[in-house]
Amino acid sequence: MKISAKGEYGLRAMAILALEYHTGPVPLREIAKREEISHQFLEQIFISLRHAGLINSVRGAKGGYTLAKAPAKIKVGDIIRVLEGPIAPVDCVAKNAEAACSRSTFCLTKGIWQRLRDSMTEVLDDITLADVIKKSDSEPGGK
Amino acid sequence: MKISAKGEYGLRAMAILALEYHTGPVPLREIAKREEISHQFLEQIFISLRHAGLINSVRGAKGGYTLAKAPAKIKVGDIIRVLEGPIAPVDCVAKNAEAACSRSTFCLTKGIWQRLRDSMTEVLDDITLADVIKKSDSEPGGK
DNA sequence: TTTAATCCTGAGTAAATTACTCGGCTTTCA
DNA sequence: TGAAAGCCGAGTAATTTACTCAGGATTAAA
């Protein structure tokens, strides 16, 4: 039940971009240094995030990355879904639900995983990057 | 963010034991067949569950396994913790919390993982095996 | 116009984890 | 006594993770 380094690093890096949202593009190398993450690994993570439309890049000298939208418009769940795949403790309850298993009609445990998925989704989609940089306890405004 | 086969199989097997709670020990081979799980793999899982005190075993012919407590006394969270380790999306927010990371005082993301951990724990500790075998949607009595 | 900074990308890889299997011992009922 | 069951340590193939490597493309500034 752990998230991987990819999701953890990616979220931390996105928080930095949120902090620097009004100060122009931040080079990846700077983020990597600040967060003590391998910059080559972070590069791969950023490519995924860019392909997903969560960040923009500026190439060349003085280049770097910026959030594609305001921090308040980016949910933690958006980031996690890009880097970790669908939020679901087992494949058979993923929202796209390819993996309809043959025992699903009588499976006693499916309901558990659905409830768990829903509560995880609720938390992750309730927190935006604006919340993340606001206070240390990441409590969103509406709570 | 997936649980492993160990946790998934273990929970399904425990649900069977809950169904058969009043009919004497159930042999592992029968559960394995019913749930289409490798019986040798399930054996390992059951050893963990027994060491954790969640099930009892009866050796010899006509032997098998039984729940160590009534289904209503066993929480899904108890089972998951035995088979998957502490419920925590990252090590640094595990309840025993060995892994206090050096950046924890200023980490922007720690609060997210704490909230996620709490909501996962709440769901898993709110559902007992009695709930699991009661209805298909696993809703506990109090909801 | 060169140079340095930066992003972009595919390929490779060591280590760890997962999901098992193997083999053999021990206990108990009939 | 023999079959049915649990007990358990060791091994292993496949997969995933967490990276590294090597080099190309783009742009600002000197």
Short mmCIF file of C-alpha atoms (C1' of nucleotides) in Angstrom, two decimals:
data_model
loop_
_atom_site.label_atom_id
_atom_site.label_comp_id
_atom_site.label_asym_id
_atom_site.label_seq_id
_atom_site.Cartn_x
_atom_site.Cartn_y
_atom_site.Cartn_z
CA MET A 1 0.00 0.00 0.00
CA LYS A 2 2.86 2.37 -0.67
CA ILE A 3 3.24 4.93 -3.39
CA SER A 4 6.50 4.81 -5.32
CA ALA A 5 9.37 7.26 -5.38
CA LYS A 6 8.02 8.54 -8.67
CA GLY A 7 4.80 9.76 -7.10
CA GLU A 8 6.51 11.04 -4.00
CA TYR A 9 9.20 12.97 -5.86
CA GLY A 10 6.77 14.24 -8.46
CA LEU A 11 4.45 15.68 -5.87
CA ARG A 12 7.30 17.35 -4.00
CA ALA A 13 8.57 18.86 -7.22
CA MET A 14 5.12 20.12 -8.14
CA ALA A 15 4.89 21.80 -4.76
CA ILE A 16 8.11 23.70 -5.56
CA LEU A 17 6.66 24.79 -8.90
CA ALA A 18 3.59 26.00 -7.03
CA LEU A 19 5.75 28.04 -4.65
CA GLU A 20 7.57 29.60 -7.61
CA TYR A 21 4.44 30.04 -9.71
CA HIS A 22 4.97 33.79 -10.16
CA THR A 23 8.73 33.80 -10.67
CA GLY A 24 9.14 32.39 -14.17
CA PRO A 25 10.36 28.93 -15.21
CA VAL A 26 12.32 26.95 -12.65
CA PRO A 27 15.11 24.75 -14.02
CA LEU A 28 14.86 21.10 -13.18
CA ARG A 29 18.37 21.00 -11.82
CA GLU A 30 17.44 23.51 -9.15
CA ILE A 31 14.43 21.50 -8.01
CA ALA A 32 16.46 18.32 -7.96
CA LYS A 33 19.09 19.96 -5.80
CA ARG A 34 16.59 21.52 -3.43
CA GLU A 35 14.70 18.27 -2.96
CA GLU A 36 17.76 16.01 -3.09
CA ILE A 37 16.44 13.97 -6.01
CA SER A 38 18.44 12.52 -8.92
CA HIS A 39 17.93 15.08 -11.68
CA GLN A 40 17.93 12.44 -14.39
CA PHE A 41 15.16 10.56 -12.65
CA LEU A 42 13.21 13.76 -12.10
CA GLU A 43 13.57 14.50 -15.80
CA GLN A 44 11.61 11.37 -16.62
CA ILE A 45 8.95 12.29 -14.12
CA PHE A 46 8.62 15.78 -15.59
CA ILE A 47 8.21 14.40 -19.09
CA SER A 48 5.18 12.43 -17.89
CA LEU A 49 3.76 15.46 -16.13
CA ARG A 50 4.23 17.59 -19.23
CA HIS A 51 2.63 15.03 -21.51
CA ALA A 52 -0.30 15.00 -19.14
CA GLY A 53 -0.61 18.77 -19.46
CA LEU A 54 0.13 19.61 -15.85
CA ILE A 55 3.32 21.57 -16.52
CA ASN A 56 4.79 23.64 -19.35
CA SER A 57 8.44 23.70 -20.34
CA VAL A 58 10.68 26.45 -21.69
CA ARG A 59 13.68 25.13 -23.55
CA GLY A 60 17.14 26.62 -23.83
CA ALA A 61 19.19 28.74 -21.47
CA LYS A 62 17.07 30.45 -18.80
CA GLY A 63 14.49 27.77 -19.45
CA GLY A 64 12.77 25.49 -17.00
CA TYR A 65 9.32 24.39 -15.98
CA THR A 66 6.16 26.13 -14.84
CA LEU A 67 2.78 24.88 -13.74
CA ALA A 68 0.36 24.79 -16.66
CA LYS A 69 -2.46 26.09 -14.43
CA ALA A 70 -2.80 28.01 -11.19
CA PRO A 71 -1.93 25.96 -8.08
CA ALA A 72 -5.58 26.08 -6.99
CA LYS A 73 -6.57 24.37 -10.23
CA ILE A 74 -4.27 21.37 -9.82
CA LYS A 75 -5.40 18.59 -7.52
CA VAL A 76 -3.00 16.20 -5.83
CA GLY A 77 -5.10 13.40 -7.32
CA ASP A 78 -4.30 14.66 -10.83
CA ILE A 79 -0.59 14.33 -10.15
CA ILE A 80 -0.87 10.93 -8.50
CA ARG A 81 -2.98 9.52 -11.32
CA VAL A 82 -0.36 10.57 -13.87
CA LEU A 83 2.56 9.11 -11.95
CA GLU A 84 0.99 6.11 -10.21
CA GLY A 85 -1.89 5.13 -12.46
CA PRO A 86 -5.54 4.94 -11.41
CA ILE A 87 -6.29 5.38 -7.73
CA ALA A 88 -7.47 1.90 -6.84
CA PRO A 89 -6.17 -0.66 -4.31
CA VAL A 90 -6.91 -3.50 -6.76
CA ASP A 91 -7.22 -3.35 -10.54
CA CYS A 92 -10.78 -4.62 -10.64
CA VAL A 93 -12.13 -1.44 -9.01
CA ALA A 94 -10.21 1.05 -11.16
CA LYS A 95 -12.54 3.65 -12.61
CA ASN A 96 -11.79 2.70 -16.21
CA ALA A 97 -12.24 -0.92 -15.06
CA GLU A 98 -10.79 -3.04 -17.82
CA ALA A 99 -10.03 -5.75 -15.35
CA ALA A 100 -13.54 -7.04 -14.67
CA CYS A 101 -12.76 -10.28 -12.92
CA SER A 102 -14.87 -13.38 -13.39
CA ARG A 103 -15.80 -13.58 -9.73
CA SER A 104 -16.93 -9.98 -9.42
CA THR A 105 -20.63 -10.84 -9.15
CA PHE A 106 -20.15 -12.82 -5.96
CA CYS A 107 -16.84 -11.44 -4.67
CA LEU A 108 -17.13 -10.66 -0.96
CA THR A 109 -14.19 -8.27 -0.91
CA LYS A 110 -14.92 -6.04 -3.90
CA GLY A 111 -17.06 -3.69 -1.81
CA ILE A 112 -14.18 -3.11 0.57
CA TRP A 113 -11.88 -2.06 -2.22
CA GLN A 114 -14.52 0.22 -3.66
CA ARG A 115 -14.99 1.99 -0.35
CA LEU A 116 -11.24 2.29 0.08
CA ARG A 117 -10.83 3.63 -3.44
CA ASP A 118 -13.56 6.21 -2.85
CA SER A 119 -12.10 7.47 0.39
CA MET A 120 -8.62 7.72 -1.12
CA THR A 121 -9.96 9.57 -4.14
CA GLU A 122 -11.90 11.95 -1.95
CA VAL A 123 -8.81 12.95 0.01
CA LEU A 124 -6.49 13.30 -2.97
CA ASP A 125 -8.96 15.22 -5.09
CA ASP A 126 -9.83 17.52 -2.22
CA ILE A 127 -6.30 18.89 -1.84
CA THR A 128 -4.92 21.31 -4.44
CA LEU A 129 -1.36 22.55 -4.81
CA ALA A 130 -2.57 25.86 -3.39
CA ASP A 131 -3.52 23.98 -0.21
CA VAL A 132 -0.20 22.18 -0.16
CA ILE A 133 1.83 25.39 -0.08
CA LYS A 134 -0.55 27.23 2.22
CA LYS A 135 -0.02 25.51 5.54
CA SER A 136 1.95 22.63 6.89
CA ASP A 137 -1.09 20.43 7.53
CA SER A 138 -2.43 20.65 3.97
CA GLU A 139 -5.99 21.28 5.08
CA PRO A 140 -8.07 22.66 2.21
CA GLY A 141 -10.18 25.77 2.65
CA GLY A 142 -13.54 24.06 2.85
CA LYS A 143 -12.82 21.88 5.86
CA MET B 1 -1.03 2.30 -4.67
CA LYS B 2 -1.99 -1.33 -5.04
CA ILE B 3 -2.18 -4.01 -2.43
CA SER B 4 -0.35 -7.23 -3.25
CA ALA B 5 -1.74 -10.66 -4.01
CA LYS B 6 -0.87 -11.63 -0.46
CA GLY B 7 -3.28 -9.13 1.03
CA GLU B 8 -5.94 -9.78 -1.55
CA TYR B 9 -5.83 -13.57 -1.20
CA GLY B 10 -5.53 -13.41 2.55
CA LEU B 11 -8.62 -11.29 2.90
CA ARG B 12 -10.63 -13.50 0.59
CA ALA B 13 -9.56 -16.57 2.53
CA MET B 14 -10.47 -14.93 5.82
CA ALA B 15 -13.92 -14.19 4.44
CA ILE B 16 -14.36 -17.90 3.74
CA LEU B 17 -13.32 -18.74 7.30
CA ALA B 18 -15.89 -16.21 8.50
CA LEU B 19 -18.61 -17.89 6.43
CA GLU B 20 -17.67 -21.27 7.89
CA TYR B 21 -17.16 -19.97 11.41
CA HIS B 22 -19.65 -22.42 12.94
CA THR B 23 -18.75 -25.52 10.93
CA GLY B 24 -15.41 -26.59 12.38
CA PRO B 25 -11.93 -26.25 10.86
CA VAL B 26 -11.73 -25.69 7.12
CA PRO B 27 -8.77 -27.30 5.36
CA LEU B 28 -6.56 -24.92 3.43
CA ARG B 29 -6.80 -27.00 0.30
CA GLU B 30 -10.53 -26.45 0.16
CA ILE B 31 -10.19 -22.68 0.47
CA ALA B 32 -7.47 -22.63 -2.15
CA LYS B 33 -9.68 -24.55 -4.56
CA ARG B 34 -12.75 -22.44 -3.89
CA GLU B 35 -10.84 -19.18 -4.37
CA GLU B 36 -8.56 -20.46 -7.14
CA ILE B 37 -5.39 -19.64 -5.23
CA SER B 38 -2.16 -21.66 -5.16
CA HIS B 39 -2.44 -23.70 -1.98
CA GLN B 40 1.27 -23.49 -1.30
CA PHE B 41 1.18 -19.73 -1.49
CA LEU B 42 -1.90 -19.61 0.70
CA GLU B 43 -0.07 -21.79 3.21
CA GLN B 44 2.53 -19.05 3.69
CA ILE B 45 -0.17 -16.46 4.10
CA PHE B 46 -1.95 -18.55 6.73
CA ILE B 47 1.23 -19.02 8.71
CA SER B 48 1.53 -15.25 9.00
CA LEU B 49 -2.10 -14.91 10.01
CA ARG B 50 -1.72 -17.60 12.63
CA HIS B 51 1.43 -16.07 14.09
CA ALA B 52 -0.49 -12.83 14.34
CA GLY B 53 -3.21 -14.60 16.32
CA LEU B 54 -6.00 -14.07 13.82
CA ILE B 55 -6.59 -17.75 13.09
CA ASN B 56 -6.16 -21.07 14.87
CA SER B 57 -5.03 -24.29 13.28
CA VAL B 58 -5.92 -27.92 13.90
CA ARG B 59 -3.26 -30.32 12.73
CA GLY B 60 -3.64 -33.81 11.40
CA ALA B 61 -6.40 -35.46 9.40
CA LYS B 62 -9.73 -33.60 9.66
CA GLY B 63 -7.72 -30.56 10.58
CA GLY B 64 -7.82 -27.09 9.10
CA TYR B 65 -8.17 -23.50 10.12
CA THR B 66 -10.69 -21.48 12.08
CA LEU B 67 -10.95 -17.82 12.97
CA ALA B 68 -9.41 -17.15 16.37
CA LYS B 69 -12.23 -14.71 17.20
CA ALA B 70 -15.79 -14.05 16.10
CA PRO B 71 -16.04 -12.41 12.65
CA ALA B 72 -17.39 -9.23 14.27
CA LYS B 73 -14.18 -8.97 16.32
CA ILE B 74 -11.81 -9.08 13.35
CA LYS B 75 -11.29 -5.88 11.39
CA VAL B 76 -10.18 -5.83 7.79
CA GLY B 77 -7.43 -3.47 8.90
CA ASP B 78 -6.06 -6.16 11.25
CA ILE B 79 -5.66 -8.54 8.34
CA ILE B 80 -4.15 -5.97 6.00
CA ARG B 81 -1.63 -4.84 8.60
CA VAL B 82 -0.41 -8.41 9.08
CA LEU B 83 -0.07 -9.12 5.37
CA GLU B 84 0.89 -5.73 3.96
CA GLY B 85 2.61 -3.97 6.84
CA PRO B 86 1.53 -0.66 8.35
CA ILE B 87 -1.22 1.22 6.59
CA ALA B 88 0.71 4.21 5.29
CA PRO B 89 1.25 5.54 1.77
CA VAL B 90 4.85 6.49 2.65
CA ASP B 91 7.06 5.09 5.40
CA CYS B 92 7.55 8.40 7.16
CA VAL B 93 3.90 8.54 8.26
CA ALA B 94 3.64 4.94 9.51
CA LYS B 95 2.21 4.84 13.02
CA ASN B 96 5.30 3.22 14.53
CA ALA B 97 7.28 5.84 12.56
CA GLU B 98 10.86 4.66 12.59
CA ALA B 99 11.47 6.45 9.35
CA ALA B 100 11.50 10.05 10.56
CA CYS B 101 13.00 11.77 7.57
CA SER B 102 15.34 14.71 7.90
CA ARG B 103 13.04 17.05 6.01
CA SER B 104 9.93 16.25 8.01
CA THR B 105 9.84 19.61 9.80
CA PHE B 106 9.43 21.57 6.58
CA CYS B 107 8.07 18.89 4.22
CA LEU B 108 5.11 20.25 2.28
CA THR B 109 3.71 16.86 1.41
CA LYS B 110 3.76 15.06 4.74
CA GLY B 111 0.33 16.40 5.69
CA ILE B 112 -1.16 14.90 2.55
CA TRP B 113 0.14 11.46 3.38
CA GLN B 114 -1.09 11.75 6.94
CA ARG B 115 -4.59 12.62 5.79
CA LEU B 116 -4.53 9.79 3.29
CA ARG B 117 -3.29 7.34 5.90
CA ASP B 118 -6.03 8.39 8.30
CA SER B 119 -8.81 8.00 5.78
CA MET B 120 -7.53 4.60 4.68
CA THR B 121 -7.23 3.45 8.27
CA GLU B 122 -10.72 4.68 9.05
CA VAL B 123 -12.25 2.63 6.25
CA LEU B 124 -10.29 -0.54 6.88
CA ASP B 125 -10.80 -0.50 10.64
CA ASP B 126 -14.49 0.23 10.25
CA ILE B 127 -15.24 -2.98 8.36
CA THR B 128 -15.23 -6.32 10.20
CA LEU B 129 -15.41 -9.80 8.74
CA ALA B 130 -19.01 -9.91 9.92
CA ASP B 131 -19.74 -6.96 7.65
CA VAL B 132 -17.87 -8.56 4.79
CA ILE B 133 -20.07 -11.67 4.78
CA LYS B 134 -23.29 -9.81 5.55
CA LYS B 135 -24.00 -8.00 2.32
CA SER B 136 -22.34 -7.50 -1.00
CA ASP B 137 -21.51 -3.83 -0.43
CA SER B 138 -19.64 -4.40 2.83
CA GLU B 139 -21.37 -1.54 4.61
CA PRO B 140 -20.91 -1.77 8.38
CA GLY B 141 -23.85 -1.48 10.72
CA GLY B 142 -23.23 2.06 11.85
CA LYS B 143 -23.46 3.75 8.46
"C1'" DT C 1 28.29 32.99 -33.99
"C1'" DT C 2 29.85 30.36 -30.53
"C1'" DT C 3 28.97 28.66 -25.99
"C1'" DA C 4 26.59 27.28 -22.18
"C1'" DA C 5 22.31 26.20 -20.21
"C1'" DT C 6 18.49 23.79 -20.53
"C1'" DC C 7 14.95 20.51 -22.09
"C1'" DC C 8 13.98 15.89 -24.62
"C1'" DT C 9 14.25 11.01 -25.25
"C1'" DG C 10 15.22 6.09 -25.87
"C1'" DA C 11 17.81 2.47 -24.06
"C1'" DG C 12 20.01 -0.02 -20.55
"C1'" DT C 13 20.63 -2.00 -15.80
"C1'" DA C 14 21.32 -3.32 -10.84
"C1'" DA C 15 18.64 -4.20 -6.98
"C1'" DA C 16 14.54 -5.24 -4.82
"C1'" DT C 17 10.15 -7.22 -4.60
"C1'" DT C 18 6.59 -10.35 -5.79
"C1'" DA C 19 4.45 -14.46 -6.37
"C1'" DC C 20 5.13 -18.11 -6.25
"C1'" DT C 21 7.40 -23.53 -6.02
"C1'" DC C 22 10.07 -27.36 -3.71
"C1'" DG C 23 11.00 -30.61 -0.44
"C1'" DG C 24 10.51 -32.51 3.60
"C1'" DC C 25 9.06 -32.81 8.39
"C1'" DT C 26 5.25 -33.25 12.11
"C1'" DT C 27 0.70 -34.23 13.88
"C1'" DT C 28 -3.65 -36.59 14.12
"C1'" DC C 29 -7.74 -39.35 12.80
"C1'" DA C 30 -9.53 -43.72 11.26
"C1'" DT D 1 -0.19 -47.84 9.84
"C1'" DG D 2 -1.40 -44.67 6.36
"C1'" DA D 3 -3.64 -40.90 4.57
"C1'" DA D 4 -4.84 -36.15 5.45
"C1'" DA D 5 -3.67 -32.30 7.03
"C1'" DG D 6 -0.60 -28.39 8.97
"C1'" DC D 7 4.42 -26.40 9.47
"C1'" DC D 8 8.36 -24.23 7.57
"C1'" DG D 9 12.88 -22.87 5.47
"C1'" DA D 10 14.94 -22.33 1.10
"C1'" DG D 11 14.99 -21.41 -3.65
"C1'" DT D 12 13.61 -19.01 -8.03
"C1'" DA D 13 11.59 -16.86 -12.24
"C1'" DA D 14 9.43 -12.80 -13.54
"C1'" DT D 15 8.41 -8.22 -12.80
"C1'" DT D 16 8.96 -3.72 -11.13
"C1'" DT D 17 11.53 0.00 -9.36
"C1'" DA D 18 14.70 3.44 -9.37
"C1'" DC D 19 17.53 4.77 -11.34
"C1'" DT D 20 21.95 5.79 -15.09
"C1'" DC D 21 23.79 6.63 -19.82
"C1'" DA D 22 24.45 8.84 -23.99
"C1'" DG D 23 23.38 11.94 -26.94
"C1'" DG D 24 20.31 15.22 -29.56
"C1'" DA D 25 17.49 19.71 -29.92
"C1'" DT D 26 16.57 24.48 -28.59
"C1'" DT D 27 17.51 29.00 -26.96
"C1'" DA D 28 19.69 33.17 -24.43
"C1'" DA D 29 23.59 35.62 -23.85
"C1'" DA D 30 28.43 36.88 -24.67
#
